[in-house]
């Protein structure tokens, strides 16, 4: 364990020249950019009259959230629901229909905020819906260690039946051990054949109630609103079975479901509180960032003072922009929050350095020549439609061999965002845009962090470039 002299001075809030002088008095001739070992650093820290705080993974665990709730402290909480299914089967329409019909604020014509999740009321119970349909979000959250979904609504269009992404969604729900409810949508369509959906699902080991199984199925129409009540009832029932509970009377923990840098408001994150209650003024650490809650804004755009379990809330007061899937923990002091955030950022940086941070294809190839260990070509992919994204991911899977392979860290639909750049930077990956561009903030961040963005409109060109890079790695290996 070593620390740079400059860094040590910063942490102690001492002048770096003073620290260098002290080191010289101890017989060590170093400059501010050189590193010193831990024992020397500790001597210096004592010399300056500071307390030594060694931060390690274990310390972080200690500071955060280790109290186990006793059963009597646990209170029922709202279920958190993710909608998944094949493209065009009506996921977005269904989420919109539910929101419009049942927003908690209930104000007619009131402007509902899109903060990434919303709550509706069902016979006095609250249900929390994640507003980003599809399994890309679900998976990327899960890959960052945040499991926030209690129930998956599998949307299948009654005039279409089971499709590739339906099957993927089933796989994801099963992998995460999350119960499903099947919403057979577009029941208003003349060509609707809900029975075909049920039979199709049998082949994928989803046996719905109507087929004497245990998975609830509800016929709905996002367009006419038919069946929405029954769907919400089915969710409430499933939720009851799950006996979801949390302790509202403790320091909050939660997961980031969306985050961005807002021009006016600074870094903003939508957090889904999972346990405890988040309050104004709370000090927290979230991934590599930390902050103090300056404002909490609900899904209906109201400023609130507290947010309990299963509540989605926009949090202001962050020192930087976290990533979707980052876990938020309230801690006691600002010093702890900063320490943990810095420790994590440093650990991530060390890891990247160890991997030989490379964010352009050329760098990756250059590094490969210098470093025999690199055998993975990480990339991040954004495309205009799911079909293209899938086709590219499949093509990527075919590139390389046992020694070198392309790893698609994340693939998604839509413009390249700051979050994508963050993920790419963290993993030393270039970003490929297929028929999509980067938004302004993403472009700026990419410039700052040296993340390469490549644009393509022909799949063949993209695949060709990646192949070239991969074979560069291959030849470097030999
Ligand atoms: P997503 O890709 O799964 O989010 O699907 P969308 O919500 O964008 O819906 C795809 C198309 O199906 C849109 O044109 C919707 O208007 C239409 N649609 C969605 N739900 C229904 C429904 O219940 N009935 C009918 N007739 N059309 C629907």
XYZ file of C-alpha atoms and ligand atoms in Angstrom:
506
model
C 0.000 0.000 0.000
C 1.479 3.266 -1.112
C 0.264 6.810 -1.354
C 1.370 9.743 -3.448
C 2.871 12.590 -1.403
C 0.504 15.050 -3.022
C -2.479 12.875 -2.159
C -1.353 12.482 1.433
C -1.019 16.242 1.779
C -4.496 16.718 0.304
C -6.045 14.257 2.690
C -4.488 15.976 5.661
C -5.297 19.392 4.189
C -1.617 20.353 4.629
C 0.665 22.101 2.168
C 2.493 19.629 0.003
C 5.775 21.538 0.452
C 5.486 21.067 4.220
C 4.991 17.368 3.767
C 7.979 17.117 1.436
C 10.059 19.066 3.984
C 9.047 16.703 6.755
C 9.980 13.739 4.633
C 13.360 15.289 3.935
C 13.920 15.719 7.643
C 13.241 12.012 7.940
C 15.903 11.446 5.336
C 13.584 10.739 2.430
C 14.165 12.681 -0.732
C 10.910 12.576 -2.610
C 8.901 14.867 -4.800
C 5.201 15.460 -4.516
C 4.471 13.018 -7.324
C 6.334 10.130 -5.784
C 4.709 7.551 -3.617
C 5.697 6.586 -0.098
C 4.841 3.391 1.735
C 2.129 3.123 4.313
C 4.414 3.084 7.369
C 6.147 6.273 6.295
C 2.794 7.856 5.541
C 1.602 7.004 9.038
C 4.675 8.602 10.591
C 3.990 11.764 8.638
C 0.338 11.771 9.591
C 1.296 11.539 13.267
C 3.969 14.185 12.834
C 1.301 16.578 11.594
C -0.915 15.685 14.503
C -3.635 13.978 12.492
C -5.468 10.805 13.221
C -4.810 7.781 11.084
C -7.850 6.403 9.365
C -7.124 3.417 7.249
C -9.959 2.741 4.925
C -10.439 -0.726 3.598
C -13.319 -2.748 2.276
C -13.902 -3.969 5.801
C -14.040 -0.423 7.161
C -16.578 0.506 4.541
C -18.698 -2.446 5.588
C -18.360 -1.331 9.192
C -19.574 2.181 8.609
C -22.453 1.117 6.456
C -25.631 -0.451 7.459
C -24.702 -3.623 9.285
C -27.555 -3.652 11.747
C -29.931 -6.506 11.108
C -33.532 -5.484 11.561
C -35.442 -7.393 14.173
C -38.776 -8.805 12.998
C -40.869 -6.414 15.080
C -39.240 -3.427 13.365
C -40.252 -4.608 9.929
C -43.288 -3.023 8.305
C -44.958 -3.969 5.012
C -43.608 -2.113 2.001
C -44.804 -1.524 -1.555
C -43.689 -4.009 -4.215
C -41.315 -2.767 -6.901
C -42.371 -3.782 -10.367
C -40.456 -3.955 -13.647
C -42.231 -4.359 -16.968
C -40.499 -6.582 -19.506
C -41.356 -8.128 -22.839
C -40.732 -7.996 -26.555
C -40.411 -4.702 -28.380
C -43.755 -3.242 -29.477
C -45.761 -5.536 -27.258
C -46.884 -2.488 -25.312
C -44.589 -2.119 -22.298
C -44.403 1.658 -22.507
C -48.102 1.979 -23.293
C -48.961 -0.165 -20.305
C -46.748 1.854 -17.963
C -48.307 5.058 -19.281
C -51.837 3.700 -18.952
C -51.248 2.644 -15.360
C -49.649 5.951 -14.501
C -52.367 8.031 -16.116
C -55.157 6.052 -14.551
C -53.793 5.834 -11.065
C -51.190 8.423 -10.151
C -51.092 8.944 -6.418
C -51.186 12.710 -6.642
C -54.363 12.252 -8.659
C -54.493 15.856 -9.748
C -56.362 15.968 -13.033
C -54.038 17.396 -15.638
C -51.247 17.547 -13.095
C -47.802 17.245 -14.581
C -46.263 13.957 -13.649
C -42.506 13.959 -13.466
C -40.546 11.286 -15.223
C -37.975 10.430 -12.628
C -37.519 6.789 -13.591
C -40.180 5.306 -11.353
C -43.623 6.128 -10.065
C -46.116 4.956 -7.496
C -49.808 4.215 -7.876
C -52.441 3.334 -5.358
C -54.432 0.147 -5.448
C -57.160 -0.187 -2.811
C -55.091 1.818 -0.383
C -51.875 -0.068 -1.113
C -48.996 1.517 -2.977
C -47.306 -0.119 -5.942
C -43.976 1.148 -7.278
C -43.282 0.847 -10.999
C -39.876 1.231 -12.573
C -40.397 3.417 -15.584
C -37.674 1.974 -17.776
C -39.179 -1.048 -19.426
C -37.087 -3.860 -20.735
C -34.400 -6.066 -19.419
C -31.388 -3.959 -20.348
C -31.929 -1.722 -17.329
C -32.850 -4.667 -15.149
C -29.674 -6.526 -16.064
C -27.305 -3.605 -15.792
C -28.684 -2.826 -12.327
C -28.292 -6.401 -11.314
C -24.758 -6.516 -12.650
C -23.926 -3.611 -10.351
C -25.286 -5.487 -7.398
C -28.617 -3.757 -7.067
C -31.586 -6.014 -7.143
C -34.551 -3.747 -6.909
C -37.333 -5.655 -8.607
C -39.837 -7.701 -6.611
C -42.231 -8.573 -9.423
C -41.811 -8.727 -13.183
C -44.759 -7.983 -15.452
C -44.192 -9.968 -18.598
C -46.046 -8.216 -21.400
C -47.004 -10.399 -24.354
C -49.086 -9.034 -27.218
C -52.126 -11.203 -27.777
C -51.933 -10.647 -31.528
C -48.304 -11.746 -31.687
C -47.392 -14.241 -28.904
C -44.013 -15.241 -27.525
C -41.022 -13.594 -29.248
C -37.223 -13.595 -28.674
C -37.225 -10.818 -26.097
C -40.149 -12.441 -24.317
C -37.943 -15.480 -23.883
C -35.037 -13.332 -22.706
C -37.264 -11.584 -20.215
C -38.394 -14.927 -18.831
C -34.760 -15.965 -18.500
C -33.872 -12.767 -16.659
C -36.778 -13.012 -14.257
C -35.940 -16.624 -13.516
C -32.230 -15.892 -13.088
C -33.054 -13.181 -10.587
C -35.601 -15.369 -8.875
C -38.298 -12.768 -9.302
C -41.919 -13.911 -9.703
C -43.724 -13.018 -12.916
C -47.219 -11.936 -13.789
C -48.173 -12.306 -17.445
C -50.032 -9.369 -18.954
C -51.593 -10.497 -22.208
C -51.841 -7.123 -23.903
C -53.643 -5.740 -26.959
C -56.667 -7.833 -26.100
C -58.742 -5.200 -27.952
C -57.193 -6.169 -31.273
C -59.398 -8.270 -33.550
C -56.517 -10.688 -34.115
C -55.987 -11.183 -30.383
C -55.544 -14.830 -29.431
C -54.755 -14.959 -25.708
C -54.957 -18.732 -25.660
C -52.077 -18.929 -28.125
C -49.989 -16.826 -25.738
C -50.746 -19.205 -22.888
C -49.852 -22.274 -24.930
C -46.700 -20.622 -26.278
C -45.587 -19.823 -22.747
C -45.887 -23.485 -21.768
C -42.926 -24.227 -24.010
C -40.856 -21.857 -21.905
C -41.937 -23.371 -18.634
C -44.215 -20.522 -17.729
C -47.464 -22.181 -16.743
C -50.169 -19.621 -16.182
C -53.151 -20.077 -13.904
C -55.502 -20.629 -16.827
C -53.322 -23.597 -17.747
C -53.488 -24.832 -14.138
C -50.136 -23.311 -13.278
C -49.150 -20.782 -10.650
C -48.231 -17.759 -12.709
C -51.019 -15.196 -12.736
C -52.168 -14.076 -16.163
C -54.341 -11.098 -16.942
C -55.819 -9.983 -20.253
C -55.318 -6.265 -20.707
C -55.449 -3.466 -23.200
C -53.156 -0.518 -22.640
C -55.215 1.325 -25.237
C -58.719 0.888 -23.828
C -57.744 0.376 -20.202
C -59.487 -2.989 -20.105
C -58.077 -5.293 -17.439
C -55.836 -2.699 -15.786
C -57.688 -3.068 -12.479
C -57.299 -6.826 -12.580
C -53.610 -6.450 -13.352
C -53.107 -4.159 -10.368
C -55.059 -6.587 -8.199
C -52.888 -9.440 -9.393
C -49.811 -7.433 -8.426
C -51.232 -6.652 -5.004
C -51.975 -10.338 -4.497
C -48.501 -11.412 -5.560
C -47.064 -8.763 -3.291
C -49.036 -10.115 -0.350
C -47.663 -13.585 -1.002
C -44.129 -12.196 -0.995
C -44.694 -10.488 2.389
C -42.371 -7.649 1.463
C -41.088 -5.782 4.478
C -38.622 -3.108 5.479
C -37.718 -1.085 8.523
C -38.684 2.554 8.022
C -36.965 3.575 11.258
C -33.331 3.323 10.349
C -30.701 5.008 8.206
C -31.692 4.674 4.583
C -30.208 2.460 1.936
C -31.336 2.333 -1.660
C -30.359 1.991 -5.285
C -29.854 4.577 -8.002
C -32.211 3.960 -10.887
C -31.290 7.036 -12.895
C -28.723 9.779 -12.576
C -27.673 12.740 -14.625
C -25.894 16.018 -14.450
C -28.570 18.667 -14.612
C -27.494 22.071 -15.879
C -29.468 23.969 -13.287
C -29.525 21.606 -10.376
C -26.182 19.833 -10.558
C -25.934 16.065 -10.214
C -29.356 14.519 -9.687
C -30.090 10.900 -8.896
C -33.358 9.060 -8.650
C -33.023 6.681 -5.762
C -35.340 3.889 -4.876
C -35.245 3.624 -1.116
C -35.012 -0.038 -0.178
C -34.730 0.142 3.567
C -34.955 2.898 6.151
C -36.080 6.442 5.529
C -34.104 9.024 3.581
C -34.383 12.521 5.041
C -33.393 16.058 4.194
C -29.916 16.719 5.541
C -28.886 13.044 5.562
C -25.266 12.427 4.663
C -24.736 9.584 2.284
C -22.306 7.732 0.103
C -23.473 6.404 -3.240
C -21.034 4.380 -5.324
C -17.992 6.593 -5.748
C -19.913 9.745 -4.892
C -21.184 11.234 -1.689
C -23.454 14.035 -0.672
C -25.856 15.612 1.751
C -29.544 15.568 0.894
C -30.402 19.142 -0.115
C -33.818 18.364 -1.574
C -36.055 15.364 -2.163
C -38.520 15.476 -5.033
C -41.293 12.953 -5.435
C -42.556 11.356 -8.648
C -45.320 13.948 -8.733
C -42.808 16.766 -8.610
C -43.414 17.734 -5.010
C -40.693 18.589 -2.575
C -40.832 16.134 0.276
C -38.923 15.885 3.535
C -38.632 12.127 3.875
C -38.824 9.062 1.647
C -39.511 5.662 3.166
C -39.062 2.111 1.824
C -40.042 1.496 -1.823
C -40.352 5.216 -2.512
C -38.675 6.549 -5.631
C -37.267 9.980 -5.035
C -35.048 12.474 -6.790
C -32.106 13.378 -4.617
C -30.253 16.684 -4.878
C -27.052 17.506 -3.084
C -24.585 15.093 -4.663
C -20.959 15.987 -5.254
C -20.863 13.999 -8.493
C -23.030 11.894 -10.752
C -23.404 8.265 -9.658
C -24.383 5.414 -11.962
C -27.623 3.524 -12.273
C -27.356 0.543 -9.978
C -25.075 2.252 -7.470
C -26.085 1.625 -3.894
C -26.780 4.552 -1.586
C -26.081 4.346 2.131
C -26.674 6.989 4.746
C -23.674 7.382 7.043
C -23.070 9.465 10.119
C -20.473 12.004 9.181
C -19.324 13.850 6.107
C -15.798 12.649 6.782
C -16.949 9.027 6.584
C -18.915 9.658 3.417
C -16.007 11.370 1.719
C -13.542 8.768 2.912
C -15.579 5.864 1.569
C -16.310 7.602 -1.740
C -12.641 8.419 -2.204
C -11.597 4.951 -1.225
C -13.953 3.437 -3.783
C -12.930 5.872 -6.494
C -9.286 5.105 -5.806
C -9.930 1.364 -5.792
C -11.720 1.643 -9.124
C -8.893 3.748 -10.495
C -6.273 1.256 -9.311
C -8.219 -1.503 -10.931
C -8.372 0.375 -14.200
C -4.692 1.182 -14.016
C -3.986 -2.477 -13.394
C -6.008 -3.355 -16.436
C -4.039 -0.816 -18.410
C -6.754 1.747 -18.913
C -7.465 1.925 -22.574
C -10.467 3.482 -24.115
C -9.714 3.564 -27.784
C -9.330 0.614 -30.046
C -5.832 1.757 -30.946
C -4.820 2.030 -27.316
C -6.301 -1.350 -26.589
C -4.194 -2.834 -29.331
C -1.087 -0.959 -28.227
C -1.620 -2.129 -24.674
C -2.136 -5.649 -25.843
C 1.309 -5.602 -27.346
C 2.765 -4.383 -24.077
C 0.705 -6.575 -21.849
C 0.264 -10.211 -22.579
C -2.646 -10.609 -20.245
C -5.159 -8.585 -22.155
C -7.372 -11.034 -23.891
C -10.639 -9.227 -23.776
C -11.803 -6.419 -25.946
C -14.476 -4.638 -23.967
C -16.983 -2.523 -25.857
C -20.166 -0.663 -25.108
C -22.879 -0.530 -27.715
C -25.827 1.769 -28.298
C -28.144 1.284 -31.262
C -31.293 2.849 -32.629
C -33.377 -0.291 -32.373
C -33.204 -3.465 -30.350
C -32.983 -5.596 -33.474
C -29.722 -3.982 -34.587
C -28.304 -4.131 -31.085
C -29.021 -7.841 -30.935
C -27.607 -8.498 -34.376
C -24.389 -6.692 -33.444
C -24.092 -8.455 -30.094
C -24.481 -11.773 -31.862
C -21.832 -10.830 -34.416
C -19.496 -9.789 -31.582
C -19.925 -13.162 -29.929
C -18.518 -14.804 -33.035
C -15.329 -12.739 -33.083
C -12.199 -14.079 -31.418
C -11.297 -17.419 -30.010
C -10.179 -18.935 -26.722
C -7.501 -16.327 -26.218
C -9.237 -13.186 -27.325
C -12.833 -12.329 -27.193
C -15.042 -9.298 -27.494
C -16.959 -8.484 -24.400
C -20.053 -6.355 -24.837
C -20.238 -4.712 -21.428
C -23.556 -3.168 -22.157
C -25.783 -2.848 -25.149
C -28.817 -0.682 -25.322
C -31.200 1.291 -27.423
C -31.101 5.083 -27.668
C -28.654 7.973 -27.674
C -25.263 7.609 -26.013
C -25.580 9.175 -22.567
C -23.274 10.235 -19.794
C -24.054 7.024 -17.973
C -22.748 5.059 -20.946
C -19.552 7.094 -20.925
C -19.181 6.482 -17.208
C -19.527 2.754 -17.674
C -17.144 2.799 -20.638
C -14.580 4.779 -18.711
C -14.829 2.493 -15.710
C -14.159 -0.491 -17.907
C -11.704 1.036 -20.327
C -14.016 0.422 -23.245
C -14.779 2.407 -26.377
C -18.409 3.234 -27.143
C -19.982 2.206 -30.439
C -23.008 4.107 -31.661
C -25.049 2.449 -34.344
C -27.366 4.982 -35.993
C -27.385 6.934 -32.747
C -25.335 9.911 -31.551
C -24.034 10.992 -28.192
C -25.907 13.781 -26.463
C -23.999 16.935 -25.577
C -23.216 16.079 -21.990
C -22.054 12.614 -23.025
C -19.782 14.126 -25.684
C -18.287 16.547 -23.183
C -17.719 13.845 -20.602
C -16.188 11.566 -23.210
C -13.771 14.319 -24.216
C -12.816 14.972 -20.617
C -12.306 11.349 -19.751
C -10.751 10.318 -23.025
C -13.410 7.794 -23.916
C -13.577 7.071 -27.613
C -16.953 7.182 -29.333
C -17.258 5.574 -32.760
C -20.259 6.039 -35.005
C -21.511 3.558 -37.546
C -24.472 3.149 -39.828
C -23.479 -0.131 -41.428
C -23.267 -3.199 -39.198
C -20.649 -4.717 -41.466
C -18.289 -1.741 -40.951
C -18.642 -1.935 -37.203
C -18.013 -5.665 -37.107
C -15.043 -5.245 -39.412
C -13.370 -2.664 -37.185
C -13.856 -4.788 -34.104
C -12.508 -7.816 -35.951
C -9.429 -5.847 -36.932
C -8.872 -4.774 -33.350
C -9.419 -8.277 -32.054
C -6.994 -9.774 -34.532
C -4.550 -7.079 -33.466
C -4.871 -8.486 -29.974
C -4.527 -11.984 -31.327
C -1.296 -11.337 -33.156
C 0.017 -9.468 -30.169
C -0.556 -12.559 -28.079
C 1.454 -14.853 -30.297
P -43.003 -1.332 -26.226
O -41.970 -1.343 -27.297
O -43.191 -2.717 -25.655
O -42.791 -0.308 -25.173
O -44.401 -1.032 -26.964
P -45.229 0.323 -27.052
O -45.867 0.638 -25.764
O -44.373 1.359 -27.671
O -46.386 -0.104 -28.037
C -46.132 -0.506 -29.368
C -47.329 -0.195 -30.226
O -48.456 -0.971 -29.827
C -47.779 1.259 -30.154
O -48.151 1.678 -31.420
C -48.962 1.209 -29.217
O -49.876 2.233 -29.475
C -49.552 -0.148 -29.529
N -50.273 -0.717 -28.375
C -49.772 -0.899 -27.142
N -50.689 -1.455 -26.354
C -51.798 -1.641 -27.100
C -53.106 -2.204 -26.841
O -53.431 -2.647 -25.746
N -53.976 -2.250 -27.898
C -53.645 -1.777 -29.125
N -54.560 -1.852 -30.071
N -52.441 -1.249 -29.395
C -51.523 -1.172 -28.402
